């Protein structure tokens, strides 16, 4: 065998290995098969009180999708549209309002944080607000890359802060002083919560999240306890993001926060800013 032929064979074999490796890498990033077919995945969203316009994005057959609403708040035509896109419409009862939080908002928070028991048959669950859209065909790959070692995966809060304040205190103070409409009925309770956090030397103020989308393991006992705690505080505080970081720490829930760009680039996350009403 000539030396030139031997070199050509070696180069061809090397190129084949590189191409195979790249193919595997691309497949692992973009195909659902990178998560075992036996892994049960669900997604759910909710629209209570007509808060957001109804839109339903197609869900693959290997993911179960649930849309929670109140009977009478969705038309027969919208139910049919949801079914065509793979969604199951589920009617729920409203939570009873409190002096600080109205029934629509509190029902949404119950569904958002205290619904783990409804999904006990699933390994992973994605939930998001009704004004958020994602590409569900990429969800199983997203889980495989980011959620196998944690009980909840959240979206990092990346807005500008005021001065050197921790992000949680920056947003609390901003809503108390500038965006007062977001805490109108629970202002005194928010002030008391902020002051309690300031007094707690064990609280790590660095983590802070936007909670319009997150992924969780419903079978995690610590996550369930965290969700129940968070919902309990939502009875007196209108903004759940003020409570979530503290409760995750107190319950010792394994978690991570991914940048917005990761949610956008890998899962097609998009958010419509406009709501039909404020609750």
mmCIF file of C-alpha atoms in Angstrom:
data_model
loop_
_atom_site.group_PDB
_atom_site.id
_atom_site.type_symbol
_atom_site.label_atom_id
_atom_site.label_comp_id
_atom_site.label_asym_id
_atom_site.label_seq_id
_atom_site.Cartn_x
_atom_site.Cartn_y
_atom_site.Cartn_z
ATOM 1 C CA UNK A 1 0.000 0.000 0.000
ATOM 2 C CA UNK A 2 1.425 3.362 -1.022
ATOM 3 C CA UNK A 3 2.040 6.063 1.570
ATOM 4 C CA UNK A 4 -0.353 8.452 -0.229
ATOM 5 C CA UNK A 5 -3.154 5.862 -0.144
ATOM 6 C CA UNK A 6 -2.572 5.190 3.558
ATOM 7 C CA UNK A 7 -2.769 8.921 4.354
ATOM 8 C CA UNK A 8 -6.003 9.209 2.372
ATOM 9 C CA UNK A 9 -7.574 6.299 4.287
ATOM 10 C CA UNK A 10 -6.576 7.810 7.656
ATOM 11 C CA UNK A 11 -7.990 11.227 6.692
ATOM 12 C CA UNK A 12 -11.254 9.670 5.509
ATOM 13 C CA UNK A 13 -11.642 7.713 8.746
ATOM 14 C CA UNK A 14 -10.933 10.817 10.816
ATOM 15 C CA UNK A 15 -13.491 12.835 8.859
ATOM 16 C CA UNK A 16 -16.087 10.087 9.329
ATOM 17 C CA UNK A 17 -15.563 10.102 13.108
ATOM 18 C CA UNK A 18 -15.876 13.887 13.276
ATOM 19 C CA UNK A 19 -19.054 13.876 11.179
ATOM 20 C CA UNK A 20 -20.555 11.116 13.318
ATOM 21 C CA UNK A 21 -19.788 13.019 16.503
ATOM 22 C CA UNK A 22 -21.366 16.180 15.107
ATOM 23 C CA UNK A 23 -24.435 14.253 14.025
ATOM 24 C CA UNK A 24 -24.852 12.799 17.508
ATOM 25 C CA UNK A 25 -24.414 16.235 19.062
ATOM 26 C CA UNK A 26 -27.017 17.815 16.782
ATOM 27 C CA UNK A 27 -29.452 14.964 17.376
ATOM 28 C CA UNK A 28 -29.049 15.237 21.144
ATOM 29 C CA UNK A 29 -29.854 18.950 20.991
ATOM 30 C CA UNK A 30 -32.862 18.922 18.721
ATOM 31 C CA UNK A 31 -34.654 15.587 18.761
ATOM 32 C CA UNK A 32 -37.099 14.266 21.375
ATOM 33 C CA UNK A 33 -35.423 10.840 21.322
ATOM 34 C CA UNK A 34 -32.634 12.072 23.616
ATOM 35 C CA UNK A 35 -35.081 11.600 26.529
ATOM 36 C CA UNK A 36 -36.260 7.988 27.000
ATOM 37 C CA UNK A 37 -39.719 7.341 25.591
ATOM 38 C CA UNK A 38 -40.776 5.951 28.982
ATOM 39 C CA UNK A 39 -40.246 9.383 30.573
ATOM 40 C CA UNK A 40 -43.684 10.918 31.061
ATOM 41 C CA UNK A 41 -43.869 14.643 30.374
ATOM 42 C CA UNK A 42 -46.766 17.048 30.825
ATOM 43 C CA UNK A 43 -47.335 20.736 30.218
ATOM 44 C CA UNK A 44 -50.053 22.917 31.638
ATOM 45 C CA UNK A 45 -51.203 26.496 31.626
ATOM 46 C CA UNK A 46 -54.189 28.351 33.031
ATOM 47 C CA UNK A 47 -56.345 31.375 32.262
ATOM 48 C CA UNK A 48 -58.593 32.435 35.122
ATOM 49 C CA UNK A 49 -60.936 35.391 34.799
ATOM 50 C CA UNK A 50 -60.151 36.008 31.125
ATOM 51 C CA UNK A 51 -56.748 37.428 32.039
ATOM 52 C CA UNK A 52 -55.110 36.585 28.694
ATOM 53 C CA UNK A 53 -56.309 35.974 25.118
ATOM 54 C CA UNK A 54 -56.625 32.274 24.292
ATOM 55 C CA UNK A 55 -53.959 30.784 22.037
ATOM 56 C CA UNK A 56 -53.059 27.108 21.766
ATOM 57 C CA UNK A 57 -49.744 25.922 20.333
ATOM 58 C CA UNK A 58 -49.462 22.412 18.912
ATOM 59 C CA UNK A 59 -48.282 19.781 21.412
ATOM 60 C CA UNK A 60 -46.601 16.524 20.258
ATOM 61 C CA UNK A 61 -48.300 13.224 21.032
ATOM 62 C CA UNK A 62 -45.579 12.177 23.496
ATOM 63 C CA UNK A 63 -46.468 15.109 25.800
ATOM 64 C CA UNK A 64 -49.776 15.515 27.659
ATOM 65 C CA UNK A 65 -51.130 19.080 27.746
ATOM 66 C CA UNK A 66 -53.712 20.561 30.113
ATOM 67 C CA UNK A 67 -55.445 23.924 30.067
ATOM 68 C CA UNK A 68 -57.098 24.916 33.346
ATOM 69 C CA UNK A 69 -59.964 27.380 33.343
ATOM 70 C CA UNK A 70 -63.344 28.098 34.881
ATOM 71 C CA UNK A 71 -66.477 26.650 33.317
ATOM 72 C CA UNK A 72 -68.175 29.364 31.291
ATOM 73 C CA UNK A 73 -64.911 31.206 30.570
ATOM 74 C CA UNK A 74 -64.132 29.290 27.384
ATOM 75 C CA UNK A 75 -66.390 28.884 24.360
ATOM 76 C CA UNK A 76 -67.220 25.610 22.662
ATOM 77 C CA UNK A 77 -65.236 26.772 19.635
ATOM 78 C CA UNK A 78 -62.147 27.501 21.722
ATOM 79 C CA UNK A 79 -62.434 24.081 23.366
ATOM 80 C CA UNK A 80 -62.461 22.475 19.932
ATOM 81 C CA UNK A 81 -59.476 24.591 18.867
ATOM 82 C CA UNK A 82 -57.600 23.479 21.994
ATOM 83 C CA UNK A 83 -58.368 19.809 21.320
ATOM 84 C CA UNK A 84 -57.121 20.073 17.729
ATOM 85 C CA UNK A 85 -53.755 21.275 19.068
ATOM 86 C CA UNK A 86 -53.510 18.432 21.603
ATOM 87 C CA UNK A 87 -54.805 20.217 24.724
ATOM 88 C CA UNK A 88 -57.155 18.829 27.360
ATOM 89 C CA UNK A 89 -59.424 21.498 28.843
ATOM 90 C CA UNK A 90 -59.936 21.040 32.605
ATOM 91 C CA UNK A 91 -62.473 23.009 34.624
ATOM 92 C CA UNK A 92 -61.570 23.968 38.190
ATOM 93 C CA UNK A 93 -63.290 25.758 41.054
ATOM 94 C CA UNK A 94 -62.142 29.184 42.125
ATOM 95 C CA UNK A 95 -60.286 29.728 45.359
ATOM 96 C CA UNK A 96 -61.989 31.965 47.860
ATOM 97 C CA UNK A 97 -60.654 35.501 47.803
ATOM 98 C CA UNK A 98 -58.901 37.022 50.794
ATOM 99 C CA UNK A 99 -58.798 40.654 51.965
ATOM 100 C CA UNK A 100 -55.495 40.991 50.081
ATOM 101 C CA UNK A 101 -55.786 38.828 46.935
ATOM 102 C CA UNK A 102 -58.791 38.394 44.660
ATOM 103 C CA UNK A 103 -60.230 35.008 43.698
ATOM 104 C CA UNK A 104 -58.937 34.982 40.111
ATOM 105 C CA UNK A 105 -55.346 35.677 41.085
ATOM 106 C CA UNK A 106 -55.410 33.261 44.014
ATOM 107 C CA UNK A 107 -56.836 30.483 41.830
ATOM 108 C CA UNK A 108 -54.019 31.048 39.342
ATOM 109 C CA UNK A 109 -51.443 30.830 42.138
ATOM 110 C CA UNK A 110 -53.012 27.603 43.426
ATOM 111 C CA UNK A 111 -52.710 26.034 39.991
ATOM 112 C CA UNK A 112 -49.223 27.405 39.527
ATOM 113 C CA UNK A 113 -47.661 26.259 42.806
ATOM 114 C CA UNK A 114 -49.892 23.695 44.523
ATOM 115 C CA UNK A 115 -50.747 21.299 41.688
ATOM 116 C CA UNK A 116 -48.019 18.672 42.040
ATOM 117 C CA UNK A 117 -50.483 16.041 43.239
ATOM 118 C CA UNK A 118 -52.417 16.361 39.978
ATOM 119 C CA UNK A 119 -49.316 15.263 38.069
ATOM 120 C CA UNK A 120 -48.103 12.372 40.210
ATOM 121 C CA UNK A 121 -47.995 10.087 37.144
ATOM 122 C CA UNK A 122 -45.431 12.281 35.376
ATOM 123 C CA UNK A 123 -41.676 12.583 35.675
ATOM 124 C CA UNK A 124 -41.413 16.210 34.492
ATOM 125 C CA UNK A 125 -43.934 19.022 34.152
ATOM 126 C CA UNK A 126 -43.573 22.352 32.373
ATOM 127 C CA UNK A 127 -45.937 25.157 33.340
ATOM 128 C CA UNK A 128 -46.168 28.704 32.076
ATOM 129 C CA UNK A 129 -48.471 31.696 32.019
ATOM 130 C CA UNK A 130 -51.094 31.860 29.274
ATOM 131 C CA UNK A 131 -49.318 34.743 27.530
ATOM 132 C CA UNK A 132 -46.201 32.598 27.021
ATOM 133 C CA UNK A 133 -45.600 30.347 24.007
ATOM 134 C CA UNK A 134 -42.926 27.685 23.532
ATOM 135 C CA UNK A 135 -42.019 25.050 20.962
ATOM 136 C CA UNK A 136 -43.145 21.871 22.734
ATOM 137 C CA UNK A 137 -41.463 19.657 20.147
ATOM 138 C CA UNK A 138 -38.156 20.715 21.738
ATOM 139 C CA UNK A 139 -39.235 20.148 25.344
ATOM 140 C CA UNK A 140 -37.969 16.601 25.843
ATOM 141 C CA UNK A 141 -34.511 17.569 24.614
ATOM 142 C CA UNK A 142 -34.573 20.638 26.852
ATOM 143 C CA UNK A 143 -35.385 18.446 29.850
ATOM 144 C CA UNK A 144 -32.562 16.040 29.014
ATOM 145 C CA UNK A 145 -30.040 18.866 28.913
ATOM 146 C CA UNK A 146 -31.170 20.917 31.892
ATOM 147 C CA UNK A 147 -33.513 19.152 34.319
ATOM 148 C CA UNK A 148 -32.235 15.677 35.119
ATOM 149 C CA UNK A 149 -30.333 16.776 38.263
ATOM 150 C CA UNK A 150 -32.712 19.367 39.708
ATOM 151 C CA UNK A 151 -36.240 19.410 41.086
ATOM 152 C CA UNK A 152 -37.141 22.757 39.519
ATOM 153 C CA UNK A 153 -35.653 24.801 36.672
ATOM 154 C CA UNK A 154 -36.588 28.478 36.589
ATOM 155 C CA UNK A 155 -35.947 31.553 34.468
ATOM 156 C CA UNK A 156 -33.411 34.029 35.774
ATOM 157 C CA UNK A 157 -34.613 37.580 36.530
ATOM 158 C CA UNK A 158 -32.477 39.854 34.342
ATOM 159 C CA UNK A 159 -33.979 43.340 34.601
ATOM 160 C CA UNK A 160 -32.088 46.444 35.656
ATOM 161 C CA UNK A 161 -31.867 46.989 39.418
ATOM 162 C CA UNK A 162 -31.875 50.183 41.413
ATOM 163 C CA UNK A 163 -28.431 50.980 42.814
ATOM 164 C CA UNK A 164 -26.687 48.153 44.668
ATOM 165 C CA UNK A 165 -29.861 46.547 45.981
ATOM 166 C CA UNK A 166 -30.346 42.798 45.692
ATOM 167 C CA UNK A 167 -32.754 42.034 42.872
ATOM 168 C CA UNK A 168 -35.551 40.893 45.174
ATOM 169 C CA UNK A 169 -35.453 44.141 47.156
ATOM 170 C CA UNK A 170 -35.073 46.227 44.022
ATOM 171 C CA UNK A 171 -38.296 44.855 42.574
ATOM 172 C CA UNK A 172 -40.196 44.948 45.868
ATOM 173 C CA UNK A 173 -39.283 48.596 46.385
ATOM 174 C CA UNK A 174 -40.026 49.443 42.768
ATOM 175 C CA UNK A 175 -43.550 48.084 43.128
ATOM 176 C CA UNK A 176 -44.048 49.830 46.452
ATOM 177 C CA UNK A 177 -42.846 53.174 45.101
ATOM 178 C CA UNK A 178 -43.383 53.287 41.327
ATOM 179 C CA UNK A 179 -45.524 50.398 40.056
ATOM 180 C CA UNK A 180 -47.957 50.600 42.937
ATOM 181 C CA UNK A 181 -50.812 49.034 40.961
ATOM 182 C CA UNK A 182 -49.150 45.617 41.256
ATOM 183 C CA UNK A 183 -49.443 45.507 45.056
ATOM 184 C CA UNK A 184 -52.448 47.738 45.688
ATOM 185 C CA UNK A 185 -54.380 45.394 47.962
ATOM 186 C CA UNK A 186 -51.417 43.797 49.741
ATOM 187 C CA UNK A 187 -49.081 46.747 50.216
ATOM 188 C CA UNK A 188 -48.729 46.434 54.001
ATOM 189 C CA UNK A 189 -48.178 42.678 53.746
ATOM 190 C CA UNK A 190 -45.462 43.213 51.117
ATOM 191 C CA UNK A 191 -43.703 45.730 53.369
ATOM 192 C CA UNK A 192 -43.851 43.266 56.267
ATOM 193 C CA UNK A 193 -42.454 40.493 54.032
ATOM 194 C CA UNK A 194 -39.604 42.695 52.808
ATOM 195 C CA UNK A 195 -38.682 43.655 56.349
ATOM 196 C CA UNK A 196 -38.755 40.016 57.464
ATOM 197 C CA UNK A 197 -36.367 39.090 54.655
ATOM 198 C CA UNK A 198 -34.032 41.922 55.632
ATOM 199 C CA UNK A 199 -33.894 40.602 59.197
ATOM 200 C CA UNK A 200 -33.144 37.002 58.192
ATOM 201 C CA UNK A 201 -29.368 36.566 58.124
ATOM 202 C CA UNK A 202 -29.696 33.044 56.697
ATOM 203 C CA UNK A 203 -31.443 34.221 53.526
ATOM 204 C CA UNK A 204 -29.278 34.336 50.391
ATOM 205 C CA UNK A 205 -30.613 37.343 48.466
ATOM 206 C CA UNK A 206 -28.673 36.586 45.266
ATOM 207 C CA UNK A 207 -31.076 34.175 43.494
ATOM 208 C CA UNK A 208 -34.135 35.792 41.923
ATOM 209 C CA UNK A 209 -36.475 34.496 39.252
ATOM 210 C CA UNK A 210 -39.191 35.384 36.797
ATOM 211 C CA UNK A 211 -41.898 32.816 37.398
ATOM 212 C CA UNK A 212 -43.860 33.006 34.145
ATOM 213 C CA UNK A 213 -42.333 29.662 33.114
ATOM 214 C CA UNK A 214 -40.615 26.835 34.988
ATOM 215 C CA UNK A 215 -40.065 23.097 34.887
ATOM 216 C CA UNK A 216 -40.467 20.808 37.905
ATOM 217 C CA UNK A 217 -40.490 17.243 39.174
ATOM 218 C CA UNK A 218 -43.913 16.595 40.726
ATOM 219 C CA UNK A 219 -42.672 13.580 42.698
ATOM 220 C CA UNK A 220 -40.174 15.627 44.739
ATOM 221 C CA UNK A 221 -41.486 15.900 48.313
ATOM 222 C CA UNK A 222 -39.434 19.019 48.998
ATOM 223 C CA UNK A 223 -40.784 20.706 45.891
ATOM 224 C CA UNK A 224 -44.354 19.860 46.931
ATOM 225 C CA UNK A 225 -43.797 21.352 50.376
ATOM 226 C CA UNK A 226 -42.239 24.442 48.798
ATOM 227 C CA UNK A 227 -45.238 24.826 46.466
ATOM 228 C CA UNK A 228 -47.717 24.542 49.313
ATOM 229 C CA UNK A 229 -45.766 27.116 51.341
ATOM 230 C CA UNK A 230 -45.617 29.509 48.415
ATOM 231 C CA UNK A 231 -49.339 29.215 47.755
ATOM 232 C CA UNK A 232 -50.066 29.875 51.425
ATOM 233 C CA UNK A 233 -48.163 33.156 51.278
ATOM 234 C CA UNK A 234 -49.946 34.043 48.027
ATOM 235 C CA UNK A 235 -53.095 34.452 50.133
ATOM 236 C CA UNK A 236 -51.669 37.708 51.513
ATOM 237 C CA UNK A 237 -49.004 38.794 48.983
ATOM 238 C CA UNK A 238 -49.971 39.489 45.368
ATOM 239 C CA UNK A 239 -46.559 38.855 43.791
ATOM 240 C CA UNK A 240 -45.303 35.284 44.079
ATOM 241 C CA UNK A 241 -41.778 36.127 42.887
ATOM 242 C CA UNK A 242 -41.158 37.884 46.218
ATOM 243 C CA UNK A 243 -41.701 34.581 48.025
ATOM 244 C CA UNK A 244 -40.280 31.874 45.746
ATOM 245 C CA UNK A 245 -36.491 32.255 46.336
ATOM 246 C CA UNK A 246 -36.877 32.266 50.124
ATOM 247 C CA UNK A 247 -39.135 29.213 50.177
ATOM 248 C CA UNK A 248 -36.858 27.253 47.846
ATOM 249 C CA UNK A 249 -34.005 27.845 50.256
ATOM 250 C CA UNK A 250 -36.012 27.027 53.363
ATOM 251 C CA UNK A 251 -37.258 23.744 51.890
ATOM 252 C CA UNK A 252 -33.859 22.824 50.442
ATOM 253 C CA UNK A 253 -35.178 22.294 46.917
ATOM 254 C CA UNK A 254 -32.524 21.551 44.292
ATOM 255 C CA UNK A 255 -32.969 24.229 41.648
ATOM 256 C CA UNK A 256 -31.267 26.123 38.889
ATOM 257 C CA UNK A 257 -31.983 29.332 36.998
ATOM 258 C CA UNK A 258 -31.367 29.493 33.267
ATOM 259 C CA UNK A 259 -30.848 32.760 31.385
ATOM 260 C CA UNK A 260 -33.709 34.041 29.257
ATOM 261 C CA UNK A 261 -31.632 33.427 26.124
ATOM 262 C CA UNK A 262 -31.450 29.696 26.914
ATOM 263 C CA UNK A 263 -35.220 29.448 27.293
ATOM 264 C CA UNK A 264 -35.605 31.419 24.059
ATOM 265 C CA UNK A 265 -32.958 29.721 21.957
ATOM 266 C CA UNK A 266 -33.526 26.146 23.081
ATOM 267 C CA UNK A 267 -37.268 26.081 23.794
ATOM 268 C CA UNK A 268 -38.588 28.896 21.625
ATOM 269 C CA UNK A 269 -39.817 30.870 24.654
ATOM 270 C CA UNK A 270 -41.782 33.989 23.717
ATOM 271 C CA UNK A 271 -43.893 36.277 25.883
ATOM 272 C CA UNK A 272 -46.760 38.524 24.889
ATOM 273 C CA UNK A 273 -46.652 41.558 27.155
ATOM 274 C CA UNK A 274 -50.263 42.612 26.665
ATOM 275 C CA UNK A 275 -52.907 41.188 29.019
ATOM 276 C CA UNK A 276 -56.636 41.604 28.551
ATOM 277 C CA UNK A 277 -56.996 42.734 32.147
ATOM 278 C CA UNK A 278 -55.071 43.060 35.411
ATOM 279 C CA UNK A 279 -55.932 40.885 38.393
#
